[in-house]
mmCIF file of C-alpha atoms in Angstrom:
data_model
loop_
_atom_site.group_PDB
_atom_site.id
_atom_site.type_symbol
_atom_site.label_atom_id
_atom_site.label_comp_id
_atom_site.label_asym_id
_atom_site.label_seq_id
_atom_site.Cartn_x
_atom_site.Cartn_y
_atom_site.Cartn_z
ATOM 1 C CA UNK I 28 -134.563 82.685 -130.479
ATOM 2 C CA UNK I 29 -136.832 84.446 -132.386
ATOM 3 C CA UNK I 30 -133.961 86.718 -134.011
ATOM 4 C CA UNK I 31 -132.283 83.811 -134.573
ATOM 5 C CA UNK I 32 -135.091 81.972 -136.846
ATOM 6 C CA UNK I 33 -135.193 85.462 -138.375
ATOM 7 C CA UNK I 34 -131.539 85.213 -139.368
ATOM 8 C CA UNK I 35 -131.678 81.976 -140.721
ATOM 9 C CA UNK I 36 -134.554 82.514 -142.716
ATOM 10 C CA UNK I 37 -133.106 85.781 -144.282
ATOM 11 C CA UNK I 38 -129.934 83.890 -145.060
ATOM 12 C CA UNK I 39 -131.656 80.884 -146.627
ATOM 13 C CA UNK I 40 -133.734 83.424 -148.874
ATOM 14 C CA UNK I 41 -130.571 85.591 -149.806
ATOM 15 C CA UNK I 42 -128.944 82.004 -150.545
ATOM 16 C CA UNK I 43 -131.908 80.750 -152.748
ATOM 17 C CA UNK I 44 -132.075 84.435 -154.603
ATOM 18 C CA UNK I 45 -128.152 84.276 -155.300
ATOM 19 C CA UNK I 46 -128.989 80.553 -156.629
ATOM 20 C CA UNK I 47 -131.333 81.989 -158.913
ATOM 21 C CA UNK I 48 -128.771 83.762 -160.651
ATOM 22 C CA UNK I 49 -126.265 81.033 -161.267
ATOM 23 C CA UNK I 50 -127.024 78.317 -164.070
ATOM 24 C CA UNK I 51 -126.525 74.834 -164.263
ATOM 25 C CA UNK I 52 -128.372 71.595 -163.347
ATOM 26 C CA UNK I 53 -127.076 71.459 -159.698
ATOM 27 C CA UNK I 54 -128.459 75.031 -159.132
ATOM 28 C CA UNK I 55 -131.821 74.176 -160.521
ATOM 29 C CA UNK I 56 -132.098 71.303 -158.232
ATOM 30 C CA UNK I 57 -131.153 73.333 -155.137
ATOM 31 C CA UNK I 58 -133.787 76.136 -156.093
ATOM 32 C CA UNK I 59 -136.432 73.367 -156.336
ATOM 33 C CA UNK I 60 -135.772 72.922 -152.571
ATOM 34 C CA UNK I 61 -136.577 76.560 -151.873
ATOM 35 C CA UNK I 62 -140.375 76.534 -151.762
ATOM 36 C CA UNK I 63 -140.213 73.673 -149.181
ATOM 37 C CA UNK I 64 -137.837 75.918 -146.954
ATOM 38 C CA UNK I 65 -140.222 78.904 -146.925
ATOM 39 C CA UNK I 66 -143.325 76.366 -146.300
ATOM 40 C CA UNK I 67 -141.437 75.130 -143.319
ATOM 41 C CA UNK I 68 -140.345 78.464 -141.853
ATOM 42 C CA UNK I 69 -143.049 80.773 -143.014
ATOM 43 C CA UNK I 70 -145.853 79.552 -140.550
ATOM 44 C CA UNK I 71 -143.660 80.090 -137.435
ATOM 45 C CA UNK I 72 -142.435 83.225 -138.839
ATOM 46 C CA UNK I 73 -145.612 84.876 -139.846
ATOM 47 C CA UNK I 74 -147.540 83.677 -136.600
ATOM 48 C CA UNK I 75 -145.782 86.364 -134.962
ATOM 49 C CA UNK I 76 -146.937 89.838 -135.789
ATOM 50 C CA UNK I 77 -143.967 91.713 -135.798
ATOM 51 C CA UNK I 78 -142.022 89.130 -137.788
ATOM 52 C CA UNK I 79 -145.032 89.400 -140.723
ATOM 53 C CA UNK I 80 -143.041 91.895 -142.712
ATOM 54 C CA UNK I 81 -139.690 90.106 -142.753
ATOM 55 C CA UNK I 82 -140.547 87.134 -144.856
ATOM 56 C CA UNK I 83 -142.868 89.403 -146.866
ATOM 57 C CA UNK I 84 -140.208 91.563 -147.996
ATOM 58 C CA UNK I 85 -137.869 89.069 -148.385
ATOM 59 C CA UNK I 86 -140.130 87.079 -150.796
ATOM 60 C CA UNK I 87 -140.695 90.091 -152.395
ATOM 61 C CA UNK I 88 -136.736 90.758 -152.691
ATOM 62 C CA UNK I 89 -136.349 87.121 -154.059
ATOM 63 C CA UNK I 90 -139.161 87.826 -156.637
ATOM 64 C CA UNK I 91 -137.758 91.161 -157.957
ATOM 65 C CA UNK I 92 -134.229 89.408 -158.049
ATOM 66 C CA UNK I 93 -135.837 86.264 -160.147
ATOM 67 C CA UNK I 94 -137.650 88.713 -162.504
ATOM 68 C CA UNK I 95 -134.396 90.904 -162.904
ATOM 69 C CA UNK I 96 -132.577 87.771 -163.662
ATOM 70 C CA UNK I 97 -135.303 86.454 -166.274
ATOM 71 C CA UNK I 98 -135.233 89.942 -167.948
ATOM 72 C CA UNK I 99 -131.559 90.135 -168.563
ATOM 73 C CA UNK I 100 -131.575 86.332 -169.822
ATOM 74 C CA UNK I 101 -134.281 87.179 -172.303
ATOM 75 C CA UNK I 102 -132.018 90.271 -173.304
ATOM 76 C CA UNK I 103 -128.845 88.127 -173.688
ATOM 77 C CA UNK I 104 -130.807 85.720 -175.844
ATOM 78 C CA UNK I 105 -132.230 88.362 -178.180
ATOM 79 C CA UNK I 106 -128.647 89.684 -178.485
ATOM 80 C CA UNK I 107 -127.092 86.591 -179.243
ATOM 81 C CA UNK I 108 -129.910 85.623 -181.711
ATOM 82 C CA UNK I 109 -129.543 88.878 -183.541
ATOM 83 C CA UNK I 110 -125.790 88.402 -183.858
ATOM 84 C CA UNK I 111 -126.260 84.784 -185.291
ATOM 85 C CA UNK I 112 -128.877 86.419 -187.624
ATOM 86 C CA UNK I 113 -126.524 89.004 -188.730
ATOM 87 C CA UNK I 114 -123.618 86.936 -189.170
ATOM 88 C CA UNK I 115 -124.916 83.290 -189.960
ATOM 89 C CA UNK I 116 -123.486 83.895 -193.878
ATOM 90 C CA UNK I 117 -119.935 84.479 -192.373
ATOM 91 C CA UNK I 118 -119.681 81.573 -190.050
ATOM 92 C CA UNK I 119 -118.189 78.294 -190.498
ATOM 93 C CA UNK I 120 -120.379 75.300 -189.941
ATOM 94 C CA UNK I 121 -118.466 74.626 -186.603
ATOM 95 C CA UNK I 122 -118.909 78.150 -185.507
ATOM 96 C CA UNK I 123 -122.556 78.284 -186.540
ATOM 97 C CA UNK I 124 -123.130 75.023 -184.634
ATOM 98 C CA UNK I 125 -121.272 76.422 -181.371
ATOM 99 C CA UNK I 126 -123.359 79.621 -181.545
ATOM 100 C CA UNK I 127 -126.533 77.620 -182.336
ATOM 101 C CA UNK I 128 -125.694 75.508 -178.873
ATOM 102 C CA UNK I 129 -125.263 78.836 -176.943
ATOM 103 C CA UNK I 130 -128.882 79.821 -178.216
ATOM 104 C CA UNK I 131 -130.304 76.492 -177.322
ATOM 105 C CA UNK I 132 -128.639 76.904 -173.794
ATOM 106 C CA UNK I 133 -129.759 80.228 -173.249
ATOM 107 C CA UNK I 134 -133.449 79.536 -174.267
ATOM 108 C CA UNK I 135 -133.229 76.435 -171.712
ATOM 109 C CA UNK I 136 -132.181 79.185 -169.177
ATOM 110 C CA UNK I 137 -134.879 81.242 -170.080
ATOM 111 C CA UNK I 138 -137.366 78.636 -169.730
ATOM 112 C CA UNK I 139 -135.889 77.646 -166.271
ATOM 113 C CA UNK I 140 -135.863 81.230 -165.111
ATOM 114 C CA UNK I 141 -139.544 81.569 -166.213
ATOM 115 C CA UNK I 142 -140.409 78.668 -164.104
ATOM 116 C CA UNK I 143 -138.561 79.924 -161.034
ATOM 117 C CA UNK I 144 -140.725 83.389 -161.579
ATOM 118 C CA UNK I 145 -143.613 81.353 -161.551
ATOM 119 C CA UNK I 146 -142.708 79.436 -158.450
ATOM 120 C CA UNK I 147 -141.476 82.521 -156.880
ATOM 121 C CA UNK I 148 -144.494 84.791 -157.668
ATOM 122 C CA UNK I 149 -146.727 81.696 -156.119
ATOM 123 C CA UNK I 150 -144.486 82.207 -152.923
ATOM 124 C CA UNK I 151 -145.060 85.752 -152.946
ATOM 125 C CA UNK I 152 -149.038 85.533 -153.344
ATOM 126 C CA UNK I 153 -148.534 83.258 -150.300
ATOM 127 C CA UNK I 154 -146.825 85.919 -148.517
ATOM 128 C CA UNK I 155 -149.539 88.387 -149.289
ATOM 129 C CA UNK I 156 -152.373 86.195 -148.236
ATOM 130 C CA UNK I 157 -150.592 84.951 -144.669
ATOM 131 C CA UNK I 158 -149.523 88.746 -144.436
ATOM 132 C CA UNK I 159 -153.508 89.688 -144.579
ATOM 133 C CA UNK I 160 -154.431 86.622 -142.287
ATOM 134 C CA UNK I 161 -151.838 87.865 -139.968
ATOM 135 C CA UNK I 162 -152.946 91.611 -140.192
ATOM 136 C CA UNK I 163 -156.804 90.184 -139.514
ATOM 137 C CA UNK I 164 -155.653 88.021 -136.742
ATOM 138 C CA UNK I 165 -153.651 90.891 -135.218
ATOM 139 C CA UNK I 166 -156.935 92.886 -135.386
ATOM 140 C CA UNK I 167 -159.208 90.476 -133.938
ATOM 141 C CA UNK I 168 -156.859 89.675 -131.340
ATOM 142 C CA UNK I 169 -156.855 93.697 -130.504
ATOM 143 C CA UNK I 170 -160.488 93.590 -130.668
ATOM 144 C CA UNK I 171 -160.844 90.775 -128.263
ATOM 145 C CA UNK I 172 -158.136 92.310 -125.877
ATOM 146 C CA UNK I 173 -160.430 95.864 -126.215
ATOM 147 C CA UNK I 174 -163.485 93.815 -125.466
ATOM 148 C CA UNK I 175 -161.777 92.194 -122.359
ATOM 149 C CA UNK I 176 -160.611 95.550 -120.846
ATOM 150 C CA UNK I 177 -164.015 97.042 -121.297
ATOM 151 C CA UNK I 178 -165.597 94.324 -119.747
ATOM 152 C CA UNK I 179 -163.063 94.374 -116.817
ATOM 153 C CA UNK I 180 -163.458 98.218 -116.409
ATOM 154 C CA UNK I 181 -167.397 97.831 -116.441
ATOM 155 C CA UNK I 182 -167.275 95.355 -113.819
ATOM 156 C CA UNK I 183 -165.006 97.558 -111.623
ATOM 157 C CA UNK I 184 -167.199 100.608 -112.128
ATOM 158 C CA UNK I 185 -170.291 98.488 -111.139
ATOM 159 C CA UNK I 186 -168.606 97.545 -107.896
ATOM 160 C CA UNK I 187 -167.420 101.212 -107.425
ATOM 161 C CA UNK I 188 -170.925 102.280 -107.818
ATOM 162 C CA UNK I 189 -172.416 99.748 -105.322
ATOM 163 C CA UNK I 190 -169.842 100.669 -102.923
ATOM 164 C CA UNK I 191 -170.477 104.284 -102.956
ATOM 165 C CA UNK I 192 -174.121 103.456 -102.512
ATOM 166 C CA UNK I 193 -173.330 101.362 -99.484
ATOM 167 C CA UNK I 194 -171.159 104.267 -98.261
ATOM 168 C CA UNK I 195 -173.703 106.689 -98.540
ATOM 169 C CA UNK I 196 -176.603 104.261 -96.976
ATOM 170 C CA UNK I 197 -174.064 103.570 -93.880
ATOM 171 C CA UNK I 198 -173.296 107.423 -93.424
ATOM 172 C CA UNK I 199 -169.618 106.440 -92.701
ATOM 173 C CA UNK I 200 -168.440 109.175 -94.705
ATOM 174 C CA UNK I 201 -170.542 112.274 -93.319
ATOM 175 C CA UNK I 202 -170.969 110.831 -89.442
ATOM 176 C CA UNK I 203 -169.490 112.845 -86.489
ATOM 177 C CA UNK I 204 -167.310 111.334 -83.662
ATOM 178 C CA UNK I 205 -169.839 110.026 -80.969
ATOM 179 C CA UNK I 206 -169.354 111.967 -77.682
ATOM 180 C CA UNK I 207 -169.873 110.071 -74.557
ATOM 181 C CA UNK I 208 -171.141 111.784 -71.457
ATOM 182 C CA UNK I 209 -168.098 112.936 -69.152
ATOM 183 C CA UNK I 210 -169.351 110.837 -66.287
ATOM 184 C CA UNK I 211 -169.134 107.508 -68.122
ATOM 185 C CA UNK I 212 -165.735 108.463 -69.599
ATOM 186 C CA UNK I 213 -164.266 108.743 -66.291
ATOM 187 C CA UNK I 214 -165.999 105.518 -64.619
ATOM 188 C CA UNK I 215 -164.678 103.320 -67.488
ATOM 189 C CA UNK I 216 -161.162 104.214 -67.192
ATOM 190 C CA UNK I 217 -159.259 102.480 -64.005
ATOM 191 C CA UNK I 218 -157.539 104.862 -61.852
ATOM 192 C CA UNK I 219 -154.238 102.743 -62.207
ATOM 193 C CA UNK I 220 -154.246 104.032 -65.613
ATOM 194 C CA UNK I 221 -154.758 107.577 -65.110
ATOM 195 C CA UNK I 222 -151.694 107.941 -62.541
ATOM 196 C CA UNK I 223 -148.545 109.132 -63.366
ATOM 197 C CA UNK I 224 -145.637 107.603 -61.667
#
């Protein structure tokens, strides 16, 4: 079950990071759902110490992908704007309007990606905090387990020492076999048992 949840979560993060690369209003609306997905799955995956690294690394990858796309979009905007400024005098009004619309759309995409980066960074910070909490919880659980184990060992050592003390007091370990006088031994055994038939 844990492997299934981990797989679903990884696929969800991969899907969400791919959505960030795409543009369009529908994609932006779907990306808005991503933090809710993280919040729903994050607690169940992070509560298990072994899975703590999975959501953290996936969140890190999503953040890196988001920033990478953001930087590419900024460079694209700067390149388009540079060409626009260099050739504005050579363009017809229709061409100039068309290029300007591309610049406006690119600016909007930069703005949207900036917001996505902020959201992914917020999720990443939450992942860091949850990872720290999981590490602290694991440490505390280990300390508690060590204390319980030490307590059990101390109790059994005490019982062992008491048993050894009682053993010495009883002389059961050092005593010799008690020999009965020969006359008593023969009288106690009936003759029927001594005969061989």
